[in-house]
Coordinates of C-alpha atoms in Angstrom, one line a residue:
X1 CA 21.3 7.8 88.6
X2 CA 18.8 6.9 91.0
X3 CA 17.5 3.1 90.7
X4 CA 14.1 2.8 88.6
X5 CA 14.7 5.7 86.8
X6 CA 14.7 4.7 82.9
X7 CA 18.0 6.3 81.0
X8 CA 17.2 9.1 78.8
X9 CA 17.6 8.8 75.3
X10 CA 19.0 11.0 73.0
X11 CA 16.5 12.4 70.1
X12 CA 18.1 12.5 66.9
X13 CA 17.6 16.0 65.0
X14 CA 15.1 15.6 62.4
X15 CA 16.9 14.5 59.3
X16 CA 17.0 16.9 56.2
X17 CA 14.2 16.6 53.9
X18 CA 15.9 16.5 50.3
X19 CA 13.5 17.3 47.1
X20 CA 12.8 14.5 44.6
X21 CA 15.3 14.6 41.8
X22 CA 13.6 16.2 39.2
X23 CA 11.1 13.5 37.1
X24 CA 12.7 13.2 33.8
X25 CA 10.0 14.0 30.8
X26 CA 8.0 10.9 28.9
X27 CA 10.3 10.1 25.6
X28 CA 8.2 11.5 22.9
X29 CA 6.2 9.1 20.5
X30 CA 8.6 7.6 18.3
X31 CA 8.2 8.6 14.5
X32 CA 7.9 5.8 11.8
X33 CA 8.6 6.9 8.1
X34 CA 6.6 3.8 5.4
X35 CA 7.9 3.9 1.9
X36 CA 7.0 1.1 0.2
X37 CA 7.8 -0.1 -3.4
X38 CA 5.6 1.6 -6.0
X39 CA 3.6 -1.5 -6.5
X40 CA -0.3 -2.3 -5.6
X41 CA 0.8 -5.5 -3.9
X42 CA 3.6 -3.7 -2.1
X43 CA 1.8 -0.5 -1.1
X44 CA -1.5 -1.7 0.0
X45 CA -0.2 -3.7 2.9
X46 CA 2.2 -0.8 4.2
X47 CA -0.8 1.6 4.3
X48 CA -3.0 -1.1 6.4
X49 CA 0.5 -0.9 8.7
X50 CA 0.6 2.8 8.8
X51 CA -2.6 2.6 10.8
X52 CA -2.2 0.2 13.0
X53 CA 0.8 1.7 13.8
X54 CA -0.8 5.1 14.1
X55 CA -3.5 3.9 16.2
X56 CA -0.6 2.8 18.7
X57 CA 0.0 6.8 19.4
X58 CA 3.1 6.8 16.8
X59 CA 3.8 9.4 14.3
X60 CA 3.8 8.1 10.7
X61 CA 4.7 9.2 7.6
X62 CA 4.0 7.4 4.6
X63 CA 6.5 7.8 1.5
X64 CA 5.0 7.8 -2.1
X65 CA 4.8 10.1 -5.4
X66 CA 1.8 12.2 -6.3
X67 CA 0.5 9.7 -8.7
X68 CA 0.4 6.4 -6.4
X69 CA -0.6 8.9 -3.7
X70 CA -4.0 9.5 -5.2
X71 CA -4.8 5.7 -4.9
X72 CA -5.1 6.1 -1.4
X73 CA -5.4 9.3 0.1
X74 CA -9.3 9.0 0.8
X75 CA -8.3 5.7 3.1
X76 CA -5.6 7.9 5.4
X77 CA -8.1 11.3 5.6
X78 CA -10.6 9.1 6.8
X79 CA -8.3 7.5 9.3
X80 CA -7.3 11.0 10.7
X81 CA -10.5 12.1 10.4
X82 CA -11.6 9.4 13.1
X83 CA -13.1 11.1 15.8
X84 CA -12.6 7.9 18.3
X85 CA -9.6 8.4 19.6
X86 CA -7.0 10.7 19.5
X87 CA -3.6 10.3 17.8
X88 CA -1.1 12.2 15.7
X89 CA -2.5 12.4 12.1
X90 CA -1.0 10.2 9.2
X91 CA 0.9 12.4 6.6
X92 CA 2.0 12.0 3.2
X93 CA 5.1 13.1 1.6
X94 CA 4.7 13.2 -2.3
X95 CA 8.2 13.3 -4.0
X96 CA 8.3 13.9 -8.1
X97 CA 9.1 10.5 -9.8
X98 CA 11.5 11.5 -12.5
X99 CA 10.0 10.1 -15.4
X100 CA 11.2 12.1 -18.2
X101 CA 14.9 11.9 -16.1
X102 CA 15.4 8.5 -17.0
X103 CA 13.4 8.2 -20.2
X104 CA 10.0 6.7 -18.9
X105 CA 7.0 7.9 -20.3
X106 CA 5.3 10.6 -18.2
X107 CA 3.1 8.8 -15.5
X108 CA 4.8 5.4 -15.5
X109 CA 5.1 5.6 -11.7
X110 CA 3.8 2.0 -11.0
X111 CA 5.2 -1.4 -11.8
X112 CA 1.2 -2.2 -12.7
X113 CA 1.3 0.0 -15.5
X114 CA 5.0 -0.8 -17.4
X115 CA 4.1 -2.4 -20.6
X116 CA 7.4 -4.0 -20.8
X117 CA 10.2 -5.5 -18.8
X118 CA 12.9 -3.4 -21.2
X119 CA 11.4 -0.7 -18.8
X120 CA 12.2 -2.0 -15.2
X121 CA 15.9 -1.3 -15.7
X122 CA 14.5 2.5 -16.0
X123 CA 12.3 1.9 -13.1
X124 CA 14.5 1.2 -10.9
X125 CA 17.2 4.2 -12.2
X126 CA 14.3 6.4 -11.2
X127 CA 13.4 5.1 -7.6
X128 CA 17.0 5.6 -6.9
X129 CA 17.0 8.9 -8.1
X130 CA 14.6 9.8 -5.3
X131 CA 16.9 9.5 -2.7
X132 CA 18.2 13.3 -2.6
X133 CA 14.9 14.6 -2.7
X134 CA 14.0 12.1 0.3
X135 CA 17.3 12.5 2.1
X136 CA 16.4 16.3 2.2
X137 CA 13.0 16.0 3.4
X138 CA 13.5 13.6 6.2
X139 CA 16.4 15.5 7.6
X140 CA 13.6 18.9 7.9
X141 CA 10.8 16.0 9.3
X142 CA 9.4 17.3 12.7
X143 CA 9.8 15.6 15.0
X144 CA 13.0 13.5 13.7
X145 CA 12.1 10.1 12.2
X146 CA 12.9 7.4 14.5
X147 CA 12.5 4.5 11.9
X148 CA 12.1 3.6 8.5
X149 CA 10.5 0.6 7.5
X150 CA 11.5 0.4 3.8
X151 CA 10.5 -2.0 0.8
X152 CA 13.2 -4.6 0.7
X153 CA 13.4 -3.3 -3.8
X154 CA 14.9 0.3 -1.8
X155 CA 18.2 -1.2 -1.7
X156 CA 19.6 2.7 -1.5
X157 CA 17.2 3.7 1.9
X158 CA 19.8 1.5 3.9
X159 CA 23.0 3.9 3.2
X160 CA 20.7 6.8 3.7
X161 CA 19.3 5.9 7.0
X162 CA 22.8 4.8 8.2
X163 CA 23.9 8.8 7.4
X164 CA 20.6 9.9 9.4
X165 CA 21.0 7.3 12.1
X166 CA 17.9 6.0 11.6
X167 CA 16.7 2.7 12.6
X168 CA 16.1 0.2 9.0
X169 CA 13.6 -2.2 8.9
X170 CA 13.1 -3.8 5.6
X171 CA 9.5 -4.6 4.4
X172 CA 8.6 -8.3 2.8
X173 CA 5.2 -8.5 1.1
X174 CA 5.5 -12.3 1.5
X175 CA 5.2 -14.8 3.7
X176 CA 7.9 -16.5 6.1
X177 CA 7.0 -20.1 4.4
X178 CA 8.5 -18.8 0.7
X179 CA 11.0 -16.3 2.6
X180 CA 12.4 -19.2 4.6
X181 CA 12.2 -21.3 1.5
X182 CA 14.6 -19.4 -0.6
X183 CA 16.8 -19.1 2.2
X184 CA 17.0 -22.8 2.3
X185 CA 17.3 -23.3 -1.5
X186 CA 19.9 -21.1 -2.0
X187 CA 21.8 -22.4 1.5
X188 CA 21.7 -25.7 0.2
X189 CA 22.1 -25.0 -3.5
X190 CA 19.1 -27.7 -3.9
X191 CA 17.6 -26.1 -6.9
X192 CA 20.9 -27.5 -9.1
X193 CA 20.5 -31.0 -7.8
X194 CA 17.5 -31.2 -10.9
X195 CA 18.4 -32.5 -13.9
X196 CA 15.6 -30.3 -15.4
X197 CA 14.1 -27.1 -14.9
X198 CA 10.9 -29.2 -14.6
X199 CA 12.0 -31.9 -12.3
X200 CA 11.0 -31.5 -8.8
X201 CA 13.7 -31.7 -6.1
X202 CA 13.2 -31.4 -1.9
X203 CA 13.1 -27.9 -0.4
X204 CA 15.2 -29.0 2.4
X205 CA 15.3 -28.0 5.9
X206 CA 12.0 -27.3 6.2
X207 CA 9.4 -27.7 9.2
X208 CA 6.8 -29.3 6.4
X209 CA 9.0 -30.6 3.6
X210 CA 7.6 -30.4 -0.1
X211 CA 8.8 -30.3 -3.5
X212 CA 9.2 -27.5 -6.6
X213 CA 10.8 -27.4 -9.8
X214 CA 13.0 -24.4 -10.9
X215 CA 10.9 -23.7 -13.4
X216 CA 8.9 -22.3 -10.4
X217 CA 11.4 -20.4 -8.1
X218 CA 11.1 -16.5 -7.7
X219 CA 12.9 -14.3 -10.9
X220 CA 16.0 -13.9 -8.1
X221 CA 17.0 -17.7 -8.8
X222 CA 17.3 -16.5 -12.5
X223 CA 20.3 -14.8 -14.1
X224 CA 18.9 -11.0 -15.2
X225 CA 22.1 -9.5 -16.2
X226 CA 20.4 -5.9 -16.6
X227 CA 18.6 -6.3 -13.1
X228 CA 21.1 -8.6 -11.4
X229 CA 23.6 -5.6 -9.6
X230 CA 20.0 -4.4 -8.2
X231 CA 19.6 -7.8 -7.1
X232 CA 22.9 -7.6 -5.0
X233 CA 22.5 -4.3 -3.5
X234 CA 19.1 -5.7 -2.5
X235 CA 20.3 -8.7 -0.4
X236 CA 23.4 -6.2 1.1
X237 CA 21.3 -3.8 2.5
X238 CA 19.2 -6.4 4.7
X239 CA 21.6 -7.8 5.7
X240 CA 22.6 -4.5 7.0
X241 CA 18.8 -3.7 8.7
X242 CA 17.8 -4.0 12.2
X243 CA 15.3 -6.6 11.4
X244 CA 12.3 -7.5 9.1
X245 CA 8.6 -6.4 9.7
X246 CA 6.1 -9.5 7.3
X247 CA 2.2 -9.6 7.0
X248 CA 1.6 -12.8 9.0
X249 CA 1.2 -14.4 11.7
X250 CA 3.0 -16.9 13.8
X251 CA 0.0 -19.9 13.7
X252 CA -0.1 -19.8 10.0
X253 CA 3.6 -20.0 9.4
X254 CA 3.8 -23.5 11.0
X255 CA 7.0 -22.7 12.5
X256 CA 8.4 -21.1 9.7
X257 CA 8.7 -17.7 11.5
X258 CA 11.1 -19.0 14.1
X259 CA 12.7 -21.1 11.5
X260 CA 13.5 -17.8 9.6
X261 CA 14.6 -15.9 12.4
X262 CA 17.2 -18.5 12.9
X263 CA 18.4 -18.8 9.4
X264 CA 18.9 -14.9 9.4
X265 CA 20.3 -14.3 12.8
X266 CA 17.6 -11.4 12.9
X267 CA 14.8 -9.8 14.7
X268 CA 11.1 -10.9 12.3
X269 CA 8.1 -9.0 13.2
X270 CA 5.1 -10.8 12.4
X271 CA 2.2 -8.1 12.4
X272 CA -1.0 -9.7 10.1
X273 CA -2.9 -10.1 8.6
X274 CA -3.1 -6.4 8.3
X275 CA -5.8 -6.0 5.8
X276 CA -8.1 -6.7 9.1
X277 CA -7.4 -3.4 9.9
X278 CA -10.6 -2.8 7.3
X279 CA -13.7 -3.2 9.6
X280 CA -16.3 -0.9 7.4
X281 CA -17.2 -1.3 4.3
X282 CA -16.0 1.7 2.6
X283 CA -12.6 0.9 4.1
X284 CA -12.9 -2.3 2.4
X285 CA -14.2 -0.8 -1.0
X286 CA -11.3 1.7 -1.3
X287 CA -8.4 -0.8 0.2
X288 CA -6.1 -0.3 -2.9
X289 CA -7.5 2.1 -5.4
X290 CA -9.9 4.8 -4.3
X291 CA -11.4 5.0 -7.8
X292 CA -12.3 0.8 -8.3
X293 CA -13.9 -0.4 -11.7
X294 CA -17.8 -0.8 -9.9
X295 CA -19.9 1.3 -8.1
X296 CA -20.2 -0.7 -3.9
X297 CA -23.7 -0.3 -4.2
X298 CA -24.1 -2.2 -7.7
X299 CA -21.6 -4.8 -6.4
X300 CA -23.0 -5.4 -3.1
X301 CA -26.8 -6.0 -4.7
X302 CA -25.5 -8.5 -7.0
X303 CA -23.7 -10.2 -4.3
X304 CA -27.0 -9.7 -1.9
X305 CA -29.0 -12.2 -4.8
X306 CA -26.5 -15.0 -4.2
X307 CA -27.1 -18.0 -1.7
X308 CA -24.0 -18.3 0.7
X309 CA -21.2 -19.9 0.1
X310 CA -22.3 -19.8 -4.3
X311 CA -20.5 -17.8 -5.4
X312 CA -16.8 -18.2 -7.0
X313 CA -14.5 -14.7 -7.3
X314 CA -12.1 -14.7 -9.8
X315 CA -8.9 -12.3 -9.8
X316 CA -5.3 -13.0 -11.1
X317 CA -3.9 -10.2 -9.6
X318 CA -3.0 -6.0 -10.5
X319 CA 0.3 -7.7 -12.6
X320 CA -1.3 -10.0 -14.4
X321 CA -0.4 -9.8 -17.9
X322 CA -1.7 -13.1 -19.2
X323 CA -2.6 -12.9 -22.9
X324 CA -5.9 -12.8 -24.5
X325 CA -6.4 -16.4 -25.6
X326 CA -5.8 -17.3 -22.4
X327 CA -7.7 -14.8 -20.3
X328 CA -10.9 -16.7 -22.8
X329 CA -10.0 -20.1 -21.8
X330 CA -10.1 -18.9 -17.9
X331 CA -13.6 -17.1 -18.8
X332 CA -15.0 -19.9 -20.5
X333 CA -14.0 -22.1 -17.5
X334 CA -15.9 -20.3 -15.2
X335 CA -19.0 -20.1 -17.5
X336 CA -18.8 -24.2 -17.5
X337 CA -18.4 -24.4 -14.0
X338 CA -21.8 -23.5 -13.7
X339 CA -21.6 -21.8 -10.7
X340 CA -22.2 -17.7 -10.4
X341 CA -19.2 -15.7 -10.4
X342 CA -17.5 -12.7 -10.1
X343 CA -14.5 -12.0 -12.3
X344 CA -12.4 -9.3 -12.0
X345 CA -10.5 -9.1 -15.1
X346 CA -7.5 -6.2 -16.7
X347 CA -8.7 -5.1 -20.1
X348 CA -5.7 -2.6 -20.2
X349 CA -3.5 -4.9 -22.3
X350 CA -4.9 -4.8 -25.6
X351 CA -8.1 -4.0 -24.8
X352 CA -9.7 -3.9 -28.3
X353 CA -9.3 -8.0 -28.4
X354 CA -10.3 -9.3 -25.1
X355 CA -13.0 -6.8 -24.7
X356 CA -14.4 -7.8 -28.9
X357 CA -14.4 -11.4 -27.6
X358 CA -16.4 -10.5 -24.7
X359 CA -19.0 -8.5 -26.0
X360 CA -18.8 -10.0 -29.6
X361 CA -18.5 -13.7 -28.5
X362 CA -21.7 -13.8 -27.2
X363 CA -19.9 -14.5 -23.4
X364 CA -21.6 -11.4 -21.2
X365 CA -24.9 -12.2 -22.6
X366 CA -25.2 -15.4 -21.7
X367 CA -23.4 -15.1 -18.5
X368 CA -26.1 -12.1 -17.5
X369 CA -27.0 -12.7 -14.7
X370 CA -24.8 -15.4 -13.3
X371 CA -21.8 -13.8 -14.1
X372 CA -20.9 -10.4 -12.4
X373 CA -17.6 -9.1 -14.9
X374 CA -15.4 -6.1 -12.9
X375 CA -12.8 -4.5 -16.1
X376 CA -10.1 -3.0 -14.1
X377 CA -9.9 -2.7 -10.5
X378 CA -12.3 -4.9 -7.7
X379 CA -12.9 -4.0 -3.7
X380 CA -11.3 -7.7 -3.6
X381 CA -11.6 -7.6 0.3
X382 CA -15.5 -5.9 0.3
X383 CA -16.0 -9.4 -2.0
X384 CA -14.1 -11.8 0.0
X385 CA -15.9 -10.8 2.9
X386 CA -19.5 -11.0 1.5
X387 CA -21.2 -14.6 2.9
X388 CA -22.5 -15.0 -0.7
X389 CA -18.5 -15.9 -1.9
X390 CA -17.6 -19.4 -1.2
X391 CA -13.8 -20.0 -3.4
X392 CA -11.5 -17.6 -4.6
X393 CA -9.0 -18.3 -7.7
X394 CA -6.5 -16.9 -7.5
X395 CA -3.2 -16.0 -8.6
X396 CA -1.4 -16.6 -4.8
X397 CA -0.5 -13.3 -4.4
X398 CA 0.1 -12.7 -0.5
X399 CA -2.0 -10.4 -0.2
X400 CA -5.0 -12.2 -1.9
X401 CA -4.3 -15.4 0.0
X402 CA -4.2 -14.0 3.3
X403 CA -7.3 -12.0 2.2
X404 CA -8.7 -15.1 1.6
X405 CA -7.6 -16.8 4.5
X406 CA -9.4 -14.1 6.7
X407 CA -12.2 -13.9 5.2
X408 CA -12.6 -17.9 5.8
X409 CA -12.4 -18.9 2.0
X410 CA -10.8 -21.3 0.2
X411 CA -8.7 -21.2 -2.9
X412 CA -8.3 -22.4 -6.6
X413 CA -4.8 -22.0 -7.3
X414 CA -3.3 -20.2 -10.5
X415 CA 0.2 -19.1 -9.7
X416 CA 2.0 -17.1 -12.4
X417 CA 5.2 -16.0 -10.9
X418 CA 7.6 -14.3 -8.3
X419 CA 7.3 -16.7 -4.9
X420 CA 3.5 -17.5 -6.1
X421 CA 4.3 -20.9 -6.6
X422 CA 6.0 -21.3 -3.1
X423 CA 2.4 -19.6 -1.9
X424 CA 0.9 -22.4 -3.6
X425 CA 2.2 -25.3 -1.6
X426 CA 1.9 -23.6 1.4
X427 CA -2.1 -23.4 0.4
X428 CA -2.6 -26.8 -1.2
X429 CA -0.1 -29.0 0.5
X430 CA 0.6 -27.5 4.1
X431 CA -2.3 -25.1 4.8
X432 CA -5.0 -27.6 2.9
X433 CA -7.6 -25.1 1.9
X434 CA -6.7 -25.1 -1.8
X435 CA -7.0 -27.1 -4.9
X436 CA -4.6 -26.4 -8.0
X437 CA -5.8 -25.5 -11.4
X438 CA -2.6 -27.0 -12.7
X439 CA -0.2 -24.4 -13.8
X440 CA 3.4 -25.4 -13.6
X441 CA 5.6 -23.1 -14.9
X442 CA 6.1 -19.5 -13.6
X443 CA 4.9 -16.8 -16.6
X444 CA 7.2 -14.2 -16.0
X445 CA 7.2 -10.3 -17.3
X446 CA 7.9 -10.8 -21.0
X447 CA 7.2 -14.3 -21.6
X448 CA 3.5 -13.9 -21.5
X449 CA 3.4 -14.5 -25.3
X450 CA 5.6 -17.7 -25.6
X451 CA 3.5 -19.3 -23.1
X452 CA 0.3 -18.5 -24.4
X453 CA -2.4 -20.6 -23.2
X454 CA -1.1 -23.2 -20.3
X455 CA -4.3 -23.5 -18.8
X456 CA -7.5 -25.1 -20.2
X457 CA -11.4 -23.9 -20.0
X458 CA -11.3 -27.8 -18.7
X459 CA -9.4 -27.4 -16.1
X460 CA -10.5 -24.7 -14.5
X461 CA -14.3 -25.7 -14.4
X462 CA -13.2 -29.0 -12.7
X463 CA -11.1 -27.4 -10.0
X464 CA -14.1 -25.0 -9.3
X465 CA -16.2 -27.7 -8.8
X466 CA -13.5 -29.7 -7.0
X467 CA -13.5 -27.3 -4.8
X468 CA -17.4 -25.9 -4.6
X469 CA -19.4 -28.8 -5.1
X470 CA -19.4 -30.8 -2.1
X471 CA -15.8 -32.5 -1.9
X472 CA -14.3 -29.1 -0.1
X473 CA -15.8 -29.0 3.2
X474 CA -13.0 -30.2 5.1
X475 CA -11.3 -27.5 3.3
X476 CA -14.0 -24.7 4.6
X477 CA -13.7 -25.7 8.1
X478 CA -10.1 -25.4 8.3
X479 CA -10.0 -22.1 6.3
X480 CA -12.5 -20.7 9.0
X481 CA -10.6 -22.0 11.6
X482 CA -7.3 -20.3 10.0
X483 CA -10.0 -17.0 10.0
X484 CA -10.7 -17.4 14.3
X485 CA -6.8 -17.5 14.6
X486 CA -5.5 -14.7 12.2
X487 CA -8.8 -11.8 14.3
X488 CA -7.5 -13.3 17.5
X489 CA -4.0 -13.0 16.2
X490 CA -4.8 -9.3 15.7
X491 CA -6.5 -8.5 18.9
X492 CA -5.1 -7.3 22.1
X493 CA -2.8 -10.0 23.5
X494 CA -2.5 -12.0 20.4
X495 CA 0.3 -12.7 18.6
X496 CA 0.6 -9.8 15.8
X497 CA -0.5 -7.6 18.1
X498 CA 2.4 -8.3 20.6
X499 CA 4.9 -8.3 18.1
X500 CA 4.1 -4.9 16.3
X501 CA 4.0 -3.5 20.1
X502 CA 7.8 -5.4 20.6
X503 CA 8.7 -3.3 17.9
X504 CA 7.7 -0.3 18.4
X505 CA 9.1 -0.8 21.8
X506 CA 12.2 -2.2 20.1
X507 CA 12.6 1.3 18.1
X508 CA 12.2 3.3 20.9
X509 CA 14.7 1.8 23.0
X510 CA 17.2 1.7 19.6
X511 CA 16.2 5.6 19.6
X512 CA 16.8 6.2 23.7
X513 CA 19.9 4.7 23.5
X514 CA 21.0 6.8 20.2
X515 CA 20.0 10.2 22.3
X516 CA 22.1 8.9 25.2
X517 CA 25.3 8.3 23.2
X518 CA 24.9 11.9 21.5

């Protein structure tokens, strides 16, 4: 080669151009099936879920019978009716509730309308009964369910969605304060260190320790020899679910979330407070029952005449079966509180006597005016929400005391039963946005007669005004701060919002990873 000439280099041939493997197609929206207990305080929270969850791009189906259906079916044909974004519509399936099968009166579909407890043993015979008729439906569901979020009282829905490889995730109506609490109780066997069923002893293990008696605990701590195998098959089949969805959120639980999580060695979902799913009013006015006891209009003007902050609702809650004498010491308390009010009160239990004393007592008269009375159902969030409404007794329900805490207003307790009392110290003694009326012993289904009155007129005018006239503003501003934290919980990025997109993510994975194996 001759000097300065540069050496040639070889070109490569072009290399062979190979297609993109083909892109594999999105995983379709995953499909959640809701069947919550037949129970106002049950259902109302899961159909606040079924539209968040919705609005996420999920399918949903919500589980029910014709009868509880109708107390709700305006709420979800509005939702689909939504023209502001576009998702796949919320559907109903309605199964027959056999009745007549198990010896229930025709149209006994709903724990708020069983006279007696002799009749929850046939309650429950006919909620399991439904499980063919479901079994059959979900395995025709298109497209295929991915999940079922079940009522922890559906014991039978765990065994069913193991056959249909489904992903179960058990519902609790309750917080993770009272959930963690019986967890501890029964861990530590602390209710049997009382020598009394009044005597308080140490919930231990607790981020915020406090006290109860057993005279307070849930039912479940009693022995119900005709409920207690339901009881059983109850606790087996969580343990046996993927996790637990709850209507909360992490701030108010004061680390009881994470402490329960621990305890249970499982995945908990904090997704609330998921009545703020309600922005409109007639959201609001239906939430519940689409038929309530009081035209929004009348309610709203009556509210409209109050100064902010007067006004003191009253509701003990859809199971409240409190007798007579004592539903007049409660309205007789609010009269000499002296403060307006609204009471929304059940006549349905022996109507003729508590609505002779009302009329013929002279009460509505002389209450016209200051005294707005709702007999039967109330738009208890529409209320809560109005700036005229300034305390709330209550019967600590979850769902009125998160309602309450929302809607930035504070509580005069009344517990009656279930984990009410545990909802109790968690308002009064951890929370600090409640006063107690002074009950102390749960008033459980049946009993409502040998307990008769256990709370004064007394004593409910001086807890309204212990906790209206003056001495609660510390009380208000934390409540309102609790309010700020539960919306920003909800919103994009906070808290609840994250978690209910972990588990939707969570069930889609669960459901990838099924497809794969198969």
């Amino acid at each position: 080669m001759a000097p300065g000439r540069a050496t040639p280099v070889p070109v490569p041939a072009p290399a062979k151009l190979h297609p993109p493997p083909p892109s594999l197609p999105p995983p379709p929206p995953p499909h959640f099936i809701l069947f919550p207990l037949m129970a106002q305080g049950h259902t109302i929270p899961i159909i606040d879920m079924a539209r968040l969850i919705s609005d996420r791009g999920a399918f949903v189906t919500i589980v029910t019978t014709t009868h509880n259906s109708t107390r709700f079916e305006s709420v979800i044909r509005r939702a689909n009716s939504s023209a502001h974004r576009a998702r796949p519509e919320i559907r109903i399936v309605r199964l027959h509730f056999p009745c007549q099968e198990v010896g229930l009166p025709l149209g006994y579909e709903n724990l708020d309308v069983l006279p007696s407890p002799d009749l929850l043993k046939k309650f429950y015979e006919a909620l399991d009964l439904l499980q063919g008729p479901l079994e059959s439906v979900l395995r025709e569901t298109d497209p295929p369910p991915s999940c079922l979020i079940s009522d922890r009282c559906l014991s039978w829905t765990a065994e069913m969605a193991r056959r249909l490889n489904i992903t179960r995730i058990v519902f609790h109506g309750m917080s993770c304060f009272s959930l963690l609490s019986a967890v501890k109780i029964r861990a530590h066997k602390a209710h049997l260190s009382a020598a009394s069923d009044e005597e308080p002893f140490l919930v231990p293990g607790m981020p915020q320790p406090y006290h109860v008696s057993r005279s307070q605990l849930p039912g479940s701590f009693l022995r119900l020899p005709d409920l207690d195998d339901v009881r059983n098959k109850m606790q087996e089949a969580e343990t046996q679910s993927f996790g637990v969805v709850a209507n909360t959120f992490e701030f108010l639980e004061h680390g009881c979330a994470e402490e329960y999580r621990n305890s249970i060695s499982k995945r908990v979902w904090c997704v609330g407070p998921v009545s703020l799913t309600n922005r409109f009013n007639l959201d609001k006015f239906e939430r519940g029952n689409n038929n309530p006891s009081i035209d929004e209009a009348q309610c709203l003007t009556w509210l409209d005449r109050m100064e902010p902050r007067s006004v003191i609702y009253a509701c003990l809650g859809s199971l409240c079966r409190l007798v007579p004498s004592q539903l007049v010491e409660l309205g007789l308390g609010l009269e000499a509180s002296g403060r307006p009010f609204v009471w929304a009160v059940k006549t349905d239990r022996r109507p003729a006597e508590l609505d002779d004393w009302l009329v013929g007592s002279g009460f509505e008269e002389r209450v016209k005016g200051r005294g707005l009375i709702i007999k039967g159902w109330a738009p208890q969030v529409l209320i809560l929400s109005h700036v005229a409404v300034g305390g709330f007794l209550t019967h600590c329900g979850w769902n009125s005391t998160v309602e309450a805490i929302c809607a930035g207003v504070p509580m005069v307790t009344w517990p009656l039963f279930a984990e009410q009392f545990l909802n109790e110290k968690m308002v009064v003694e951890v929370l600090r946005v409640g006063v107690r009326v002074g009950a102390e012993t749960a008033v459980r289904f049946g009993d409502e007669e040998r307990v008769g009155v256990a709370v004064r007129r007394e004593a409910v005018a001086a807890a309204v005004a212990a906790l209206m006239d003056g001495g609660g503003e510390r009380m208000v501003e934390r409540v309102r701060e609790l309010a700020a934290m539960a919306r920003e919980a909800m919103d994009p990025g906070g808290s609840s919002h994250s978690d209910l997109s972990d588990l939707i993510d969570a069930v889609v994975k669960r459901q990838a990873g099924s497809r794969a194996k198969n």
